[in-house]
Amino acid sequence: MLKANDNNFIKKSNTLYLEEYLCPEIREVIVTIPKDIKSSIEEIRLRVNKPLMIYANNHDFFITRKGEISSSENQNNYIVSKKNIDNCIQFISDYSIYSVEEELKRGYITIQGGHRVGIVGRVVLENGDIRIMKEFTGLNYRVAREKIGISSKIIKYLLNEKKEFLNTLIVSPPQCGKTTLLRDIIRNLSNGMPDLKLKGLKIGLVDERSEIGAAYRGIIQNDLGLRTDVLDGCPKAKGMIMLIRAMSPEIIATDEIGRIDDAFAIHEALLAGIKLITTVHGNSLEDILQKKVIGDLVKDSVFQRIIILSNKKGVGTIEKIIDGDTFKNLLYCPIVNKVV
Amino acid sequence: MLFKICISAVIIGCTSSLGIIYANTFVERTRFLANLIYALQILETEIVYTNTPLPEVLIKTANKTSSEITRIFENTANILLRKEGYIFSEAWKKAIDESNNIKKINQEDKELLISLGNGLGISNTQDQIKHIDLVRAGIKRNYESSLISQKKNTRLYKNLGLLLGLTIVVIFF
């Protein structure tokens, strides 16, 4: 039998390993992948009766039974069976599908270490709502990598002269590191930054999709700082109102806003004198201005700082930091965040 | 004469205890099945009301039950927590096979136990309830038949033991 401890490739602390959540057959293949590729794996993809694939360094690779990787399909590829997927589900769900019913309805499960496994299969409906997912056909292991310190360079742009935090919006296309940046900004603000004479602030985080804190059985897996209260799995608008009333935060943080009731909650927070930091999908300021809810908020100058991300010079490149009142760029040149 | 009386007493004592030991196997089976029914009740409650994952449920249940079933639950939980790559049904079967007193468990009961493990954890709550109910129905049936045979056989084998001893004594002395 394999010992998971011997071949840790996604080490987040001394005890957390992703291999434990793969079935033994696939575990055996994955641990034999060359080290340089292993350390940069972003996704491991399993699809029924299709070759096992990984996604690393912005490319996808096929894997043979011996753990060799190739960029094109060939006969030696490891073909994933239905049994492989069913067995993997057992490890992901802690041998108890009944305990992850809610997560299955959302389509993903967060596992120890904050990694997430996306799941597809046949969805059973009841009165138009998703009741349960069965007959699983595909899994996507998304490797979580905390990038501690990536926001340290930009925090100074998010403060005014009195060292007060300004309402901030992070704009980014998918896979450019917007949640990662948000997480690190939260950590820095919550801990405080002595270099900038910024004291730690109380932060209320509404983590609707458990992406920021990556809660596993209620325990936050990522470092979110000392003064952060997390409302896990709660709808954003309701969660923001709950936090305002219950936890007296100085800053409210959420991910991916865009619905009308989100705007209502944001106004409620502003009335209470609470600062905001949030993210939205988009490529540029112009792109955002065309969107209904978020566009109106930007036009009303609710956000005083708008951070635009891209992956032009690697994932997490900070293209621009725009002043929300004058719409001028505050950066002379893009900041490249070195991704390990 | 005294010697003969002593030997006779020893023989009768031995055969009587043999009878009692054999009679007790019927009592043990009934007790095992009663414990199992109780354990299933706890298991079902934990699954339905707290949605706790199986390794934890098994440990909790093991703490509340006694007899061989405790050991099977604990062993399964230990195998699962080691995360060596066994799926639940494999770990469960391994725990049953490793159990020291497995030979004492009736074959019919063992099959029911294995079928319990084959269905645990692999479906949603509603299906888990149905699965546990189905297994429990089987175990209850076995429990009732075990109770009947216990009543019938316990006294029979105890008496047989004593009578065998007496017969030996009468024939030889």
Coordinates of C-alpha atoms in Angstrom, one line a residue:
Chain A
M1 CA 0.0 0.0 0.0
L2 CA 1.2 3.5 -0.8
K3 CA 2.4 5.8 2.0
A4 CA 1.0 9.2 1.2
N5 CA 3.7 10.8 3.4
D6 CA 6.6 9.7 1.2
N7 CA 5.7 11.8 -1.8
N8 CA 4.1 15.0 -0.8
F9 CA 4.1 17.4 -3.7
I10 CA 1.6 19.9 -2.5
K11 CA 2.9 20.6 0.9
K12 CA 1.1 23.3 2.8
S13 CA 2.1 22.3 6.3
N14 CA 3.6 19.2 7.8
T15 CA 0.4 17.2 7.7
L16 CA -1.7 18.1 4.7
Y17 CA -1.4 16.2 1.5
L18 CA -3.5 16.1 -1.6
E19 CA -2.7 12.5 -2.6
E20 CA -4.8 11.2 0.3
Y21 CA -7.8 12.3 -1.7
L22 CA -6.9 10.3 -4.9
C23 CA -7.8 6.6 -5.3
P24 CA -4.7 4.3 -4.9
E25 CA -4.4 3.6 -8.7
I26 CA -4.2 7.3 -9.6
R27 CA -2.2 8.1 -6.6
E28 CA 0.4 5.7 -7.8
V29 CA 0.6 7.4 -11.2
I30 CA 0.6 11.0 -9.9
V31 CA 3.4 10.4 -7.4
T32 CA 5.7 9.3 -10.2
I33 CA 5.4 12.5 -12.3
P34 CA 8.7 14.4 -12.6
K35 CA 9.2 16.8 -9.7
D36 CA 9.4 20.0 -11.6
I37 CA 6.0 19.4 -13.1
K38 CA 4.6 18.1 -9.9
S39 CA 5.5 21.3 -8.0
S40 CA 3.6 23.4 -10.5
I41 CA 0.5 21.3 -10.9
E42 CA -2.6 23.5 -10.9
E43 CA -5.3 21.0 -11.7
I44 CA -5.6 17.2 -11.9
R45 CA -8.4 16.2 -14.2
L46 CA -10.3 12.9 -14.1
R47 CA -12.9 12.1 -16.8
V48 CA -14.6 8.7 -17.2
N49 CA -13.0 6.7 -20.0
K50 CA -10.7 9.5 -20.9
P51 CA -7.0 10.0 -20.3
L52 CA -5.8 11.3 -16.9
M53 CA -4.7 14.9 -17.4
I54 CA -2.9 17.5 -15.4
Y55 CA -2.8 21.3 -15.9
A56 CA 0.5 23.0 -15.1
N57 CA 2.4 26.0 -16.3
N58 CA -0.6 27.1 -18.4
H59 CA -0.5 23.8 -20.4
D60 CA -2.4 20.6 -20.1
F61 CA -0.5 17.3 -20.2
F62 CA -1.5 13.6 -20.6
I63 CA 0.0 11.1 -18.2
T64 CA 1.0 7.6 -18.9
R65 CA 0.7 4.6 -16.6
K66 CA 4.4 5.1 -15.6
G67 CA 3.9 8.8 -14.8
E68 CA 5.5 10.1 -17.9
I69 CA 3.9 13.2 -19.3
S70 CA 3.1 14.1 -22.9
S71 CA 1.4 17.0 -24.5
S72 CA -0.5 14.8 -27.0
E73 CA -2.7 11.8 -26.5
N74 CA -1.1 8.4 -27.1
Q75 CA -1.8 4.7 -26.4
N76 CA 0.1 4.6 -23.1
N77 CA -2.1 7.2 -21.4
Y78 CA -3.7 6.2 -18.1
I79 CA -7.4 5.9 -18.9
V80 CA -9.6 6.9 -15.9
S81 CA -12.4 4.4 -15.1
K82 CA -15.8 5.0 -13.5
K83 CA -14.5 3.0 -10.5
N84 CA -11.6 5.3 -10.1
I85 CA -13.9 8.3 -9.9
D86 CA -16.3 6.6 -7.5
N87 CA -13.4 5.6 -5.2
C88 CA -11.9 9.1 -5.4
I89 CA -15.3 10.5 -4.3
Q90 CA -15.2 8.3 -1.2
F91 CA -11.9 9.9 -0.1
I92 CA -13.0 13.4 -1.0
S93 CA -16.3 13.0 0.9
D94 CA -14.6 11.3 3.9
Y95 CA -16.3 8.1 2.9
S96 CA -19.7 9.7 3.5
I97 CA -21.6 11.2 0.5
Y98 CA -24.5 12.0 2.7
S99 CA -22.3 14.4 4.6
V100 CA -21.5 16.5 1.5
E101 CA -24.9 16.8 -0.1
E102 CA -24.9 20.6 0.1
E103 CA -21.4 20.8 -1.4
L104 CA -22.5 18.4 -4.2
K105 CA -25.4 20.7 -5.0
R106 CA -22.8 23.5 -5.5
G107 CA -20.6 21.2 -7.6
Y108 CA -17.4 21.2 -5.5
I109 CA -16.0 20.1 -2.2
T110 CA -13.3 21.8 -0.3
I111 CA -10.8 19.4 1.2
Q112 CA -8.1 19.7 3.8
G113 CA -5.5 22.2 2.9
G114 CA -8.0 24.4 1.1
H115 CA -7.7 22.5 -2.2
R116 CA -11.0 22.2 -4.1
V117 CA -12.4 19.4 -6.1
G118 CA -15.0 20.2 -8.8
I119 CA -17.4 17.4 -9.5
V120 CA -19.7 16.7 -12.4
G121 CA -22.3 14.0 -12.9
R122 CA -26.0 13.5 -13.4
V123 CA -28.1 16.0 -11.5
V124 CA -31.4 14.9 -10.0
L125 CA -34.0 17.7 -9.7
E126 CA -36.9 18.2 -7.3
N127 CA -39.4 21.0 -7.9
G128 CA -36.9 22.6 -10.2
D129 CA -34.1 22.7 -7.6
I130 CA -31.1 20.5 -7.5
R131 CA -31.7 17.7 -5.1
I132 CA -28.6 15.6 -5.4
M133 CA -25.8 14.7 -7.9
K134 CA -25.3 11.1 -8.8
E135 CA -23.4 9.0 -11.3
F136 CA -20.2 11.1 -11.1
T137 CA -18.4 11.4 -14.4
G138 CA -15.6 14.0 -13.9
L139 CA -13.4 15.4 -11.2
N140 CA -11.2 18.4 -11.2
Y141 CA -8.7 18.7 -8.3
R142 CA -7.7 22.4 -8.1
V143 CA -4.6 22.9 -6.1
A144 CA -4.8 25.8 -3.7
R145 CA -1.6 27.8 -3.2
E146 CA -1.6 30.6 -0.7
K147 CA 0.7 33.4 -1.9
I148 CA 1.5 35.1 1.3
G149 CA 2.9 38.6 0.8
I150 CA 1.8 39.3 -2.8
S151 CA -0.3 42.3 -1.7
S152 CA 2.3 43.9 0.5
K153 CA 3.6 46.1 -2.3
I154 CA 0.2 47.5 -3.2
I155 CA -1.4 48.1 0.3
K156 CA 0.1 51.7 0.3
Y157 CA -2.0 52.5 -2.8
L158 CA -5.2 51.5 -1.0
L159 CA -4.8 54.0 1.9
N160 CA -5.4 57.7 2.1
E161 CA -3.1 60.2 3.8
K162 CA -4.7 59.5 7.2
K163 CA -3.9 55.8 6.7
E164 CA -7.5 55.0 6.3
F165 CA -8.5 52.1 4.0
L166 CA -10.3 53.1 0.8
N167 CA -13.1 51.1 -0.7
T168 CA -11.4 48.8 -3.2
L169 CA -12.6 46.8 -6.2
I170 CA -10.4 44.1 -7.8
V171 CA -11.2 43.5 -11.5
S172 CA -9.8 40.4 -13.1
P173 CA -10.4 37.9 -15.8
P174 CA -10.7 34.3 -14.5
Q175 CA -7.5 32.5 -13.4
C176 CA -5.6 35.7 -12.9
G177 CA -5.3 35.5 -9.1
K178 CA -8.1 37.8 -8.0
T179 CA -9.2 35.6 -5.0
T180 CA -5.5 35.0 -4.1
L181 CA -4.9 38.8 -4.1
L182 CA -8.0 39.5 -2.1
R183 CA -7.0 36.9 0.5
D184 CA -3.6 38.4 1.0
I185 CA -5.0 42.0 1.2
I186 CA -7.4 40.7 3.9
R187 CA -4.5 39.1 5.8
N188 CA -2.4 42.2 5.6
L189 CA -5.1 44.6 6.7
S190 CA -6.2 42.2 9.5
N191 CA -2.7 41.8 10.9
G192 CA -1.8 45.5 10.3
M193 CA 1.4 46.6 8.6
P194 CA 3.9 48.3 10.9
D195 CA 6.0 49.5 7.9
L196 CA 3.1 51.6 6.7
K197 CA 2.0 52.5 10.3
L198 CA -1.2 50.7 9.6
K199 CA -2.8 49.1 12.6
G200 CA -4.8 45.9 12.3
L201 CA -8.4 46.3 11.3
K202 CA -11.5 44.2 12.1
I203 CA -12.5 42.5 8.9
G204 CA -15.8 40.7 8.3
L205 CA -15.5 38.3 5.4
V206 CA -18.5 36.8 3.7
D207 CA -17.1 33.7 2.0
E208 CA -20.1 32.5 0.0
R209 CA -18.2 29.9 -2.0
S210 CA -15.7 29.0 0.7
E211 CA -13.0 30.1 -1.7
I212 CA -11.2 32.7 0.3
G213 CA -10.9 31.0 3.6
A214 CA -11.3 27.5 2.1
A215 CA -13.1 26.2 5.2
Y216 CA -12.9 22.4 5.7
R217 CA -15.4 21.2 8.3
G218 CA -15.8 24.8 9.5
I219 CA -12.1 25.4 10.1
I220 CA -10.5 28.0 7.9
Q221 CA -7.5 26.5 6.1
N222 CA -5.9 29.8 4.8
D223 CA -4.2 32.5 6.8
L224 CA -6.7 35.4 6.9
G225 CA -5.1 37.4 9.7
L226 CA -5.8 37.9 13.3
R227 CA -8.8 40.1 13.2
T228 CA -10.9 38.4 10.5
D229 CA -14.4 37.0 11.2
V230 CA -15.6 34.6 8.5
L231 CA -19.2 33.9 7.6
D232 CA -18.7 30.7 5.6
G233 CA -21.1 29.6 2.8
C234 CA -23.5 32.5 3.4
P235 CA -25.1 34.4 0.5
K236 CA -23.2 37.7 0.1
A237 CA -26.0 40.2 0.5
K238 CA -27.5 38.5 3.6
G239 CA -24.1 37.9 5.1
M240 CA -23.0 41.5 4.7
I241 CA -26.1 42.7 6.6
M242 CA -25.5 40.0 9.3
L243 CA -21.9 41.1 9.8
I244 CA -22.8 44.8 10.0
R245 CA -25.2 44.0 12.7
A246 CA -23.3 41.4 14.6
M247 CA -19.6 41.8 14.3
S248 CA -19.0 45.6 14.0
P249 CA -16.4 45.2 11.3
E250 CA -14.3 48.1 10.0
I251 CA -14.0 46.4 6.6
I252 CA -16.3 44.0 4.8
A253 CA -14.7 41.7 2.3
T254 CA -16.6 39.6 -0.3
D255 CA -15.8 37.8 -3.5
E256 CA -17.5 38.4 -6.9
I257 CA -20.4 40.7 -6.4
G258 CA -22.8 41.6 -9.2
R259 CA -26.4 41.0 -8.2
I260 CA -28.9 43.7 -7.3
D261 CA -29.3 42.7 -3.7
D262 CA -25.4 42.9 -3.4
A263 CA -25.7 46.6 -4.3
F264 CA -28.3 47.1 -1.6
A265 CA -26.1 45.5 1.0
I266 CA -23.1 47.6 -0.1
H267 CA -25.1 50.8 0.4
E268 CA -26.2 49.5 3.8
A269 CA -22.5 49.0 4.7
L270 CA -21.5 52.4 3.4
L271 CA -24.2 54.0 5.5
A272 CA -22.8 52.3 8.6
G273 CA -19.4 53.8 7.7
I274 CA -17.9 50.4 6.9
K275 CA -15.2 50.1 4.2
L276 CA -15.4 47.5 1.4
I277 CA -13.2 45.3 -0.5
T278 CA -14.6 43.1 -3.2
T279 CA -13.8 41.5 -6.6
V280 CA -15.6 41.3 -10.0
H281 CA -14.9 39.4 -13.2
G282 CA -13.8 41.7 -16.1
N283 CA -10.9 42.7 -18.3
S284 CA -10.8 46.5 -18.0
L285 CA -12.4 49.5 -16.5
E286 CA -14.5 50.0 -19.6
D287 CA -15.7 46.5 -19.4
I288 CA -16.9 47.0 -15.8
L289 CA -18.6 50.3 -16.6
Q290 CA -20.9 48.5 -19.0
K291 CA -22.1 46.0 -16.4
K292 CA -25.3 46.8 -14.7
V293 CA -24.9 46.7 -10.9
I294 CA -21.2 47.0 -10.6
G295 CA -21.0 49.6 -13.4
D296 CA -23.4 51.9 -11.5
L297 CA -21.4 51.5 -8.3
V298 CA -18.2 52.4 -10.1
K299 CA -19.9 55.4 -11.8
D300 CA -21.2 56.6 -8.4
S301 CA -17.5 56.5 -7.2
V302 CA -18.4 54.0 -4.4
F303 CA -15.0 52.4 -5.0
Q304 CA -12.0 54.8 -4.5
R305 CA -9.5 52.3 -5.7
I306 CA -9.9 49.9 -8.6
I307 CA -7.2 47.2 -9.1
I308 CA -7.0 45.7 -12.6
L309 CA -5.3 42.3 -12.9
S310 CA -4.1 40.3 -15.9
N311 CA -1.8 37.4 -16.7
K312 CA 0.2 39.3 -19.3
K313 CA 3.4 39.0 -17.3
G314 CA 2.4 35.9 -15.4
V315 CA -0.6 35.1 -13.2
G316 CA -1.4 37.9 -10.8
T317 CA 0.1 40.8 -12.8
I318 CA -1.3 44.1 -11.3
E319 CA -1.9 46.1 -14.5
K320 CA -3.3 49.2 -13.0
I321 CA -4.5 50.7 -9.8
I322 CA -7.1 53.3 -10.7
D323 CA -8.3 56.2 -8.6
G324 CA -12.1 55.8 -8.4
D325 CA -12.9 59.5 -8.5
T326 CA -10.5 60.7 -11.2
F327 CA -10.2 57.4 -13.1
K328 CA -6.4 58.0 -13.3
N329 CA -3.9 55.2 -13.1
L330 CA -1.7 55.4 -10.0
L331 CA 0.9 52.9 -11.2
Y332 CA 3.9 53.9 -13.4
C333 CA 4.3 50.3 -14.6
P334 CA 2.5 47.0 -13.9
I335 CA 3.6 45.1 -10.8
V336 CA 4.6 41.5 -11.5
N337 CA 3.9 39.1 -8.8
K338 CA 6.3 36.3 -9.0
V339 CA 4.3 33.1 -8.9
V340 CA 6.1 30.1 -7.4
Chain B
M1 CA -15.1 -45.0 47.7
L2 CA -14.2 -41.4 48.4
F3 CA -11.9 -41.5 45.4
K4 CA -14.8 -42.6 43.2
I5 CA -17.1 -39.9 44.5
C6 CA -14.4 -37.3 43.8
I7 CA -13.8 -38.5 40.2
S8 CA -17.6 -38.7 39.6
A9 CA -18.0 -35.1 40.8
V10 CA -15.1 -34.0 38.5
I11 CA -16.6 -35.7 35.5
I12 CA -20.1 -34.3 36.1
G13 CA -18.6 -30.9 36.7
C14 CA -16.7 -31.0 33.4
T15 CA -19.6 -32.2 31.3
S16 CA -22.0 -29.7 32.9
S17 CA -19.6 -26.8 32.2
L18 CA -19.2 -28.0 28.6
G19 CA -23.0 -27.9 28.3
I20 CA -23.2 -24.5 29.8
I21 CA -20.4 -23.1 27.5
Y22 CA -22.2 -24.5 24.5
A23 CA -25.6 -23.2 25.7
N24 CA -23.9 -19.7 26.1
T25 CA -23.1 -19.5 22.5
F26 CA -26.8 -19.1 21.8
V27 CA -27.0 -16.3 24.4
E28 CA -23.9 -14.6 23.0
R29 CA -25.4 -14.5 19.5
T30 CA -28.6 -13.0 20.8
R31 CA -26.7 -10.4 22.7
F32 CA -24.5 -9.6 19.7
L33 CA -27.5 -9.1 17.5
A34 CA -29.2 -6.9 20.1
N35 CA -26.1 -4.8 20.3
L36 CA -25.9 -4.5 16.6
I37 CA -29.5 -3.3 16.4
Y38 CA -28.8 -0.7 19.0
A39 CA -25.6 0.4 17.1
L40 CA -27.5 0.7 13.9
Q41 CA -30.0 3.0 15.6
I42 CA -27.1 5.3 16.8
L43 CA -25.6 5.1 13.3
E44 CA -28.8 6.1 11.7
T45 CA -29.4 9.0 14.1
E46 CA -25.9 10.4 13.6
I47 CA -26.2 10.2 9.8
V48 CA -29.6 11.8 9.6
Y49 CA -29.3 14.5 12.3
T50 CA -25.7 15.5 12.4
N51 CA -24.4 14.4 8.9
T52 CA -21.2 13.5 10.6
P53 CA -18.7 11.5 8.3
L54 CA -18.5 7.8 8.9
P55 CA -15.1 7.5 10.6
E56 CA -16.3 9.9 13.4
V57 CA -19.7 8.2 13.6
L58 CA -18.1 4.8 14.0
I59 CA -15.9 6.0 16.9
K60 CA -18.9 7.7 18.6
T61 CA -21.0 4.5 18.1
A62 CA -18.2 2.3 19.3
N63 CA -18.1 4.3 22.6
K64 CA -21.7 3.7 23.2
T65 CA -21.9 -0.1 22.5
S66 CA -20.3 -3.2 23.8
S67 CA -19.3 -6.6 22.5
E68 CA -17.7 -7.6 19.2
I69 CA -19.4 -4.9 17.3
T70 CA -17.4 -2.2 19.1
R71 CA -14.2 -3.7 17.9
I72 CA -15.4 -3.9 14.3
F73 CA -16.5 -0.3 14.4
E74 CA -13.2 0.9 15.9
N75 CA -11.1 -1.2 13.6
T76 CA -12.9 0.2 10.6
A77 CA -12.5 3.8 11.8
N78 CA -8.8 3.2 12.4
I79 CA -8.2 1.8 8.9
L80 CA -10.1 4.7 7.4
L81 CA -8.2 7.4 9.4
R82 CA -4.9 6.0 8.3
K83 CA -5.9 7.0 4.7
E84 CA -4.0 4.2 3.1
G85 CA -6.4 4.0 0.1
Y86 CA -9.0 1.5 1.3
I87 CA -12.6 2.4 0.3
F88 CA -15.2 2.0 3.0
S89 CA -16.5 -1.4 2.1
E90 CA -12.9 -2.8 1.9
A91 CA -12.0 -1.3 5.3
W92 CA -15.2 -2.7 6.8
K93 CA -14.6 -6.2 5.5
K94 CA -11.0 -6.1 6.6
A95 CA -12.1 -5.1 10.1
I96 CA -14.6 -7.9 10.2
D97 CA -12.0 -10.4 9.1
E98 CA -9.4 -9.1 11.6
S99 CA -11.9 -9.4 14.4
N100 CA -10.6 -12.1 16.8
N101 CA -13.9 -13.6 17.7
I102 CA -15.2 -13.6 14.1
K103 CA -15.5 -17.4 14.2
K104 CA -18.2 -17.1 16.9
I105 CA -20.3 -14.9 14.6
N106 CA -22.9 -16.9 12.7
Q107 CA -22.2 -17.0 8.9
E108 CA -25.7 -15.5 8.2
D109 CA -25.0 -12.6 10.5
K110 CA -21.6 -12.0 9.0
E111 CA -23.1 -11.8 5.5
L112 CA -25.6 -9.2 6.8
L113 CA -22.7 -7.2 8.4
I114 CA -20.8 -7.2 5.1
S115 CA -23.8 -6.1 3.1
L116 CA -24.2 -3.2 5.6
G117 CA -20.7 -2.1 4.8
N118 CA -21.2 -2.3 1.1
G119 CA -23.9 0.3 1.2
L120 CA -22.7 2.7 4.0
G121 CA -21.6 6.1 2.9
I122 CA -22.1 5.8 -0.8
S123 CA -25.4 7.6 -1.2
N124 CA -27.4 10.5 0.1
T125 CA -29.2 10.6 3.5
Q126 CA -32.5 9.2 2.3
D127 CA -30.9 6.2 0.6
Q128 CA -28.7 5.6 3.7
I129 CA -31.8 5.4 5.9
K130 CA -33.3 2.9 3.5
H131 CA -30.2 0.9 3.4
I132 CA -29.8 0.8 7.2
D133 CA -33.5 -0.1 7.6
L134 CA -33.1 -3.0 5.2
V135 CA -30.1 -4.4 7.0
R136 CA -31.8 -3.8 10.3
A137 CA -34.9 -5.8 9.1
G138 CA -32.6 -8.7 8.4
I139 CA -30.8 -8.5 11.7
K140 CA -34.1 -8.3 13.6
R141 CA -35.3 -11.4 11.8
N142 CA -32.1 -13.2 12.9
Y143 CA -32.4 -11.8 16.4
E144 CA -35.9 -13.2 16.8
S145 CA -34.9 -16.6 15.5
S146 CA -31.9 -16.5 17.7
L147 CA -34.0 -15.7 20.7
I148 CA -36.3 -18.7 20.0
S149 CA -33.4 -21.1 19.5
Q150 CA -31.7 -19.6 22.7
K151 CA -34.8 -20.4 24.7
K152 CA -35.1 -23.8 23.3
N153 CA -31.4 -24.8 23.3
T154 CA -30.0 -23.2 26.5
R155 CA -31.8 -25.5 28.9
L156 CA -31.4 -28.5 26.5
Y157 CA -27.6 -28.2 26.4
K158 CA -27.2 -27.5 30.1
N159 CA -29.3 -30.6 30.9
L160 CA -27.5 -32.6 28.3
G161 CA -24.2 -31.7 29.8
L162 CA -25.3 -32.8 33.2
L163 CA -26.9 -36.0 31.9
L164 CA -23.9 -36.9 29.9
G165 CA -21.8 -36.7 33.1
L166 CA -24.2 -38.8 35.0
T167 CA -24.3 -41.4 32.2
I168 CA -20.5 -41.7 32.2
V169 CA -20.4 -42.1 35.9
V170 CA -23.2 -44.8 35.9
I171 CA -21.5 -46.7 33.1
F172 CA -17.9 -46.7 34.5
F173 CA -18.5 -47.0 38.1

